[in-house]
Amino acid sequence: MFSVYKLLGSLFFSKNHWDRWTVCVIGTRPSHSFGHPQSPRQGQRPREVKDNPPYDKGAFRIEINFPAEYPFKPPKITFKTKIYHPNIDEKGQVCLPGISAENWKPATKTDQVIQSLIALVNDPQPEHPLRADLAEEYSKDRKKFCKNAEEFTKKYGEKRPVD
């Protein structure tokens, strides 16, 4: 299964608002909590999820952009590392219903967004694809999809730390 473990970088503040971005690596060892040291969200840790194929052969860098209107507008998640997934396009844009403008709720915590992302990666939604070809492959030939995703992850995924 896909997992979020280590935060590389931190959430930065500007004029008492969440700043634009943070970078996480997904698929590495547990270590850091979410949030800036002065953040009210300090100490929120992602829950660990067991690693299984096809995404366990690499790590994935993501970017979370918090708009100036946050928490009244949702953050935007972008994969900076290429991933073979029907709900994540070639530009790294993610189809995640919980952060769409029409579904967003200001009370949603960053940890909930990350957990929704983990769930989406672990359980693709081929009925809402950003990449129709991968959704079709996932639906019609799961074994082939998993093989292709694993090979793609080995080729494009970031190296996983050994510690």
PDB file of C-alpha atoms in Angstrom:
ATOM      1  CA  MET A   1       0.000   0.000   0.000  1.00  0.00           C
ATOM      2  CA  PHE A   2       0.972   3.586  -0.547  1.00  0.00           C
ATOM      3  CA  SER A   3       2.039   5.450   2.571  1.00  0.00           C
ATOM      4  CA  VAL A   4       2.996   8.891   3.803  1.00  0.00           C
ATOM      5  CA  TYR A   5       5.831   8.798   6.254  1.00  0.00           C
ATOM      6  CA  LYS A   6       8.288  11.648   6.205  1.00  0.00           C
ATOM      7  CA  LEU A   7       7.858  15.365   5.779  1.00  0.00           C
ATOM      8  CA  LEU A   8      10.785  16.944   3.960  1.00  0.00           C
ATOM      9  CA  GLY A   9      10.707  20.654   4.486  1.00  0.00           C
ATOM     10  CA  SER A  10       8.045  22.246   6.607  1.00  0.00           C
ATOM     11  CA  LEU A  11       4.951  24.365   6.366  1.00  0.00           C
ATOM     12  CA  PHE A  12       5.982  27.994   6.221  1.00  0.00           C
ATOM     13  CA  PHE A  13       4.021  30.982   7.459  1.00  0.00           C
ATOM     14  CA  SER A  14       3.550  34.394   5.929  1.00  0.00           C
ATOM     15  CA  LYS A  15       1.511  37.146   7.553  1.00  0.00           C
ATOM     16  CA  ASN A  16      -0.157  34.669   9.919  1.00  0.00           C
ATOM     17  CA  HIS A  17      -1.410  32.491   7.038  1.00  0.00           C
ATOM     18  CA  TRP A  18      -0.290  29.151   5.681  1.00  0.00           C
ATOM     19  CA  ASP A  19       2.165  29.840   2.919  1.00  0.00           C
ATOM     20  CA  ARG A  20       2.092  28.340  -0.495  1.00  0.00           C
ATOM     21  CA  TRP A  21       3.713  24.974  -0.201  1.00  0.00           C
ATOM     22  CA  THR A  22       5.192  22.085   1.578  1.00  0.00           C
ATOM     23  CA  VAL A  23       6.929  19.094   0.080  1.00  0.00           C
ATOM     24  CA  CYS A  24       6.357  15.584   1.413  1.00  0.00           C
ATOM     25  CA  VAL A  25       7.945  12.364   0.348  1.00  0.00           C
ATOM     26  CA  ILE A  26       5.512   9.511   0.296  1.00  0.00           C
ATOM     27  CA  GLY A  27       6.930   6.069   0.834  1.00  0.00           C
ATOM     28  CA  THR A  28       9.769   6.750   3.272  1.00  0.00           C
ATOM     29  CA  ARG A  29      10.414   5.994   6.935  1.00  0.00           C
ATOM     30  CA  PRO A  30       8.387   7.615   9.757  1.00  0.00           C
ATOM     31  CA  SER A  31      10.028  10.628  11.360  1.00  0.00           C
ATOM     32  CA  HIS A  32       8.574  14.135  11.251  1.00  0.00           C
ATOM     33  CA  SER A  33       5.265  15.618  12.273  1.00  0.00           C
ATOM     34  CA  PHE A  34       3.247  17.961  10.098  1.00  0.00           C
ATOM     35  CA  GLY A  35       3.454  21.643  10.724  1.00  0.00           C
ATOM     36  CA  HIS A  36       5.806  24.475  11.453  1.00  0.00           C
ATOM     37  CA  PRO A  37       7.167  24.607  15.031  1.00  0.00           C
ATOM     38  CA  GLN A  38       4.798  27.496  15.813  1.00  0.00           C
ATOM     39  CA  SER A  39       1.946  25.844  13.975  1.00  0.00           C
ATOM     40  CA  PRO A  40      -1.300  25.043  15.742  1.00  0.00           C
ATOM     41  CA  ARG A  41      -1.187  21.822  13.721  1.00  0.00           C
ATOM     42  CA  GLN A  42       2.161  20.727  15.138  1.00  0.00           C
ATOM     43  CA  GLY A  43       2.189  17.109  16.161  1.00  0.00           C
ATOM     44  CA  GLN A  44      -0.241  15.832  13.565  1.00  0.00           C
ATOM     45  CA  ARG A  45       1.404  12.661  12.331  1.00  0.00           C
ATOM     46  CA  PRO A  46       0.319  10.680   9.334  1.00  0.00           C
ATOM     47  CA  ARG A  47      -0.847   7.206  10.190  1.00  0.00           C
ATOM     48  CA  GLU A  48       1.380   4.465   8.906  1.00  0.00           C
ATOM     49  CA  VAL A  49       0.032   2.243   6.172  1.00  0.00           C
ATOM     50  CA  LYS A  50       1.672  -1.038   5.216  1.00  0.00           C
ATOM     51  CA  ASP A  51       3.637  -0.883   1.964  1.00  0.00           C
ATOM     52  CA  ASN A  52       2.516  -3.291  -0.755  1.00  0.00           C
ATOM     53  CA  PRO A  53       3.014  -3.374  -4.520  1.00  0.00           C
ATOM     54  CA  PRO A  54       2.839  -1.705  -6.937  1.00  0.00           C
ATOM     55  CA  TYR A  55       4.102   1.530  -5.317  1.00  0.00           C
ATOM     56  CA  ASP A  56       6.481   0.077  -2.709  1.00  0.00           C
ATOM     57  CA  LYS A  57       9.565   0.222  -4.947  1.00  0.00           C
ATOM     58  CA  GLY A  58      10.002   3.991  -4.681  1.00  0.00           C
ATOM     59  CA  ALA A  59       8.994   7.197  -2.954  1.00  0.00           C
ATOM     60  CA  PHE A  60       6.867  10.024  -4.357  1.00  0.00           C
ATOM     61  CA  ARG A  61       7.368  13.717  -3.803  1.00  0.00           C
ATOM     62  CA  ILE A  62       4.190  15.752  -3.504  1.00  0.00           C
ATOM     63  CA  GLU A  63       3.542  19.452  -3.163  1.00  0.00           C
ATOM     64  CA  ILE A  64       0.660  20.867  -1.157  1.00  0.00           C
ATOM     65  CA  ASN A  65      -0.263  24.462  -1.961  1.00  0.00           C
ATOM     66  CA  PHE A  66      -2.296  26.330   0.631  1.00  0.00           C
ATOM     67  CA  PRO A  67      -4.062  29.327  -0.940  1.00  0.00           C
ATOM     68  CA  ALA A  68      -4.209  32.675   0.875  1.00  0.00           C
ATOM     69  CA  GLU A  69      -7.895  31.957   1.578  1.00  0.00           C
ATOM     70  CA  TYR A  70      -7.094  28.676   3.364  1.00  0.00           C
ATOM     71  CA  PRO A  71      -8.939  27.127   5.237  1.00  0.00           C
ATOM     72  CA  PHE A  72     -11.933  28.533   3.372  1.00  0.00           C
ATOM     73  CA  LYS A  73     -10.510  27.270   0.072  1.00  0.00           C
ATOM     74  CA  PRO A  74      -8.928  23.818  -0.291  1.00  0.00           C
ATOM     75  CA  PRO A  75      -5.226  23.115  -0.687  1.00  0.00           C
ATOM     76  CA  LYS A  76      -4.003  21.867  -4.050  1.00  0.00           C
ATOM     77  CA  ILE A  77      -1.958  18.660  -4.208  1.00  0.00           C
ATOM     78  CA  THR A  78       0.494  18.006  -7.020  1.00  0.00           C
ATOM     79  CA  PHE A  79       2.724  14.957  -7.481  1.00  0.00           C
ATOM     80  CA  LYS A  80       6.228  16.169  -8.327  1.00  0.00           C
ATOM     81  CA  THR A  81       7.378  12.582  -8.958  1.00  0.00           C
ATOM     82  CA  LYS A  82       5.799  10.783 -11.909  1.00  0.00           C
ATOM     83  CA  ILE A  83       3.338   8.063 -10.916  1.00  0.00           C
ATOM     84  CA  TYR A  84       1.431   5.471 -12.939  1.00  0.00           C
ATOM     85  CA  HIS A  85      -2.100   6.014 -11.641  1.00  0.00           C
ATOM     86  CA  PRO A  86      -5.515   6.580 -13.263  1.00  0.00           C
ATOM     87  CA  ASN A  87      -6.436   9.437 -10.891  1.00  0.00           C
ATOM     88  CA  ILE A  88      -3.167  11.373 -11.231  1.00  0.00           C
ATOM     89  CA  ASP A  89      -2.333  12.925 -14.590  1.00  0.00           C
ATOM     90  CA  GLU A  90       1.028  13.398 -16.321  1.00  0.00           C
ATOM     91  CA  LYS A  91       1.353  16.891 -14.808  1.00  0.00           C
ATOM     92  CA  GLY A  92       0.864  15.476 -11.303  1.00  0.00           C
ATOM     93  CA  GLN A  93      -2.637  16.875 -10.836  1.00  0.00           C
ATOM     94  CA  VAL A  94      -4.797  14.749  -8.550  1.00  0.00           C
ATOM     95  CA  CYS A  95      -8.512  13.975  -8.800  1.00  0.00           C
ATOM     96  CA  LEU A  96      -9.332  13.922  -5.073  1.00  0.00           C
ATOM     97  CA  PRO A  97     -13.026  14.624  -4.370  1.00  0.00           C
ATOM     98  CA  GLY A  98     -12.457  15.808  -0.790  1.00  0.00           C
ATOM     99  CA  ILE A  99     -10.411  18.794  -1.928  1.00  0.00           C
ATOM    100  CA  SER A 100     -12.635  19.877  -4.790  1.00  0.00           C
ATOM    101  CA  ALA A 101     -14.146  23.351  -4.365  1.00  0.00           C
ATOM    102  CA  GLU A 102     -17.689  21.948  -4.122  1.00  0.00           C
ATOM    103  CA  ASN A 103     -16.818  19.332  -1.452  1.00  0.00           C
ATOM    104  CA  TRP A 104     -14.292  21.253   0.643  1.00  0.00           C
ATOM    105  CA  LYS A 105     -15.074  21.986   4.303  1.00  0.00           C
ATOM    106  CA  PRO A 106     -12.900  24.477   6.249  1.00  0.00           C
ATOM    107  CA  ALA A 107     -12.773  22.104   9.234  1.00  0.00           C
ATOM    108  CA  THR A 108     -10.917  19.470   7.163  1.00  0.00           C
ATOM    109  CA  LYS A 109      -7.463  18.879   8.630  1.00  0.00           C
ATOM    110  CA  THR A 110      -4.282  18.392   6.616  1.00  0.00           C
ATOM    111  CA  ASP A 111      -3.951  14.870   8.028  1.00  0.00           C
ATOM    112  CA  GLN A 112      -7.405  14.015   6.641  1.00  0.00           C
ATOM    113  CA  VAL A 113      -6.383  15.297   3.205  1.00  0.00           C
ATOM    114  CA  ILE A 114      -3.220  13.163   3.296  1.00  0.00           C
ATOM    115  CA  GLN A 115      -5.181  10.096   4.411  1.00  0.00           C
ATOM    116  CA  SER A 116      -7.660  10.663   1.558  1.00  0.00           C
ATOM    117  CA  LEU A 117      -4.735  10.817  -0.844  1.00  0.00           C
ATOM    118  CA  ILE A 118      -3.338   7.544   0.540  1.00  0.00           C
ATOM    119  CA  ALA A 119      -6.742   5.901   0.153  1.00  0.00           C
ATOM    120  CA  LEU A 120      -7.039   7.117  -3.439  1.00  0.00           C
ATOM    121  CA  VAL A 121      -3.596   5.820  -4.397  1.00  0.00           C
ATOM    122  CA  ASN A 122      -4.220   2.472  -2.701  1.00  0.00           C
ATOM    123  CA  ASP A 123      -7.666   2.135  -4.234  1.00  0.00           C
ATOM    124  CA  PRO A 124      -7.838   3.910  -7.611  1.00  0.00           C
ATOM    125  CA  GLN A 125     -11.228   5.161  -8.745  1.00  0.00           C
ATOM    126  CA  PRO A 126     -11.370   4.194 -12.430  1.00  0.00           C
ATOM    127  CA  GLU A 127     -14.870   5.681 -12.693  1.00  0.00           C
ATOM    128  CA  HIS A 128     -13.341   9.185 -12.138  1.00  0.00           C
ATOM    129  CA  PRO A 129     -10.085   9.040 -14.115  1.00  0.00           C
ATOM    130  CA  LEU A 130      -7.693  11.732 -15.197  1.00  0.00           C
ATOM    131  CA  ARG A 131      -5.995   9.100 -17.376  1.00  0.00           C
ATOM    132  CA  ALA A 132      -8.649   7.037 -19.146  1.00  0.00           C
ATOM    133  CA  ASP A 133      -6.124   4.580 -20.603  1.00  0.00           C
ATOM    134  CA  LEU A 134      -4.840   3.632 -17.141  1.00  0.00           C
ATOM    135  CA  ALA A 135      -8.378   3.435 -15.753  1.00  0.00           C
ATOM    136  CA  GLU A 136      -9.304   1.005 -18.515  1.00  0.00           C
ATOM    137  CA  GLU A 137      -6.175  -1.083 -17.912  1.00  0.00           C
ATOM    138  CA  TYR A 138      -6.853  -1.095 -14.145  1.00  0.00           C
ATOM    139  CA  SER A 139     -10.462  -2.216 -14.692  1.00  0.00           C
ATOM    140  CA  LYS A 140      -9.804  -4.831 -17.368  1.00  0.00           C
ATOM    141  CA  ASP A 141      -6.405  -6.286 -16.431  1.00  0.00           C
ATOM    142  CA  ARG A 142      -5.387  -5.543 -12.827  1.00  0.00           C
ATOM    143  CA  LYS A 143      -2.322  -7.819 -13.007  1.00  0.00           C
ATOM    144  CA  LYS A 144      -0.960  -5.958 -16.052  1.00  0.00           C
ATOM    145  CA  PHE A 145      -1.714  -2.599 -14.416  1.00  0.00           C
ATOM    146  CA  CYS A 146       0.187  -3.583 -11.254  1.00  0.00           C
ATOM    147  CA  LYS A 147       3.167  -4.845 -13.272  1.00  0.00           C
ATOM    148  CA  ASN A 148       3.301  -1.621 -15.308  1.00  0.00           C
ATOM    149  CA  ALA A 149       2.882   0.554 -12.191  1.00  0.00           C
ATOM    150  CA  GLU A 150       5.684  -1.296 -10.403  1.00  0.00           C
ATOM    151  CA  GLU A 151       8.053  -0.951 -13.385  1.00  0.00           C
ATOM    152  CA  PHE A 152       7.146   2.738 -13.728  1.00  0.00           C
ATOM    153  CA  THR A 153       7.771   3.268 -10.003  1.00  0.00           C
ATOM    154  CA  LYS A 154      11.188   1.590 -10.222  1.00  0.00           C
ATOM    155  CA  LYS A 155      12.084   3.827 -13.169  1.00  0.00           C
ATOM    156  CA  TYR A 156      10.689   7.188 -12.009  1.00  0.00           C
ATOM    157  CA  GLY A 157      10.138   6.873  -8.241  1.00  0.00           C
ATOM    158  CA  GLU A 158      12.563   8.469  -5.845  1.00  0.00           C
ATOM    159  CA  LYS A 159      14.986   6.333  -3.888  1.00  0.00           C
ATOM    160  CA  ARG A 160      13.674   5.146  -0.540  1.00  0.00           C
ATOM    161  CA  PRO A 161      15.895   5.829   2.471  1.00  0.00           C
ATOM    162  CA  VAL A 162      17.416   2.774   4.113  1.00  0.00           C
ATOM    163  CA  ASP A 163      17.415   4.020   7.734  1.00  0.00           C
TER     164      ASP A 163
END
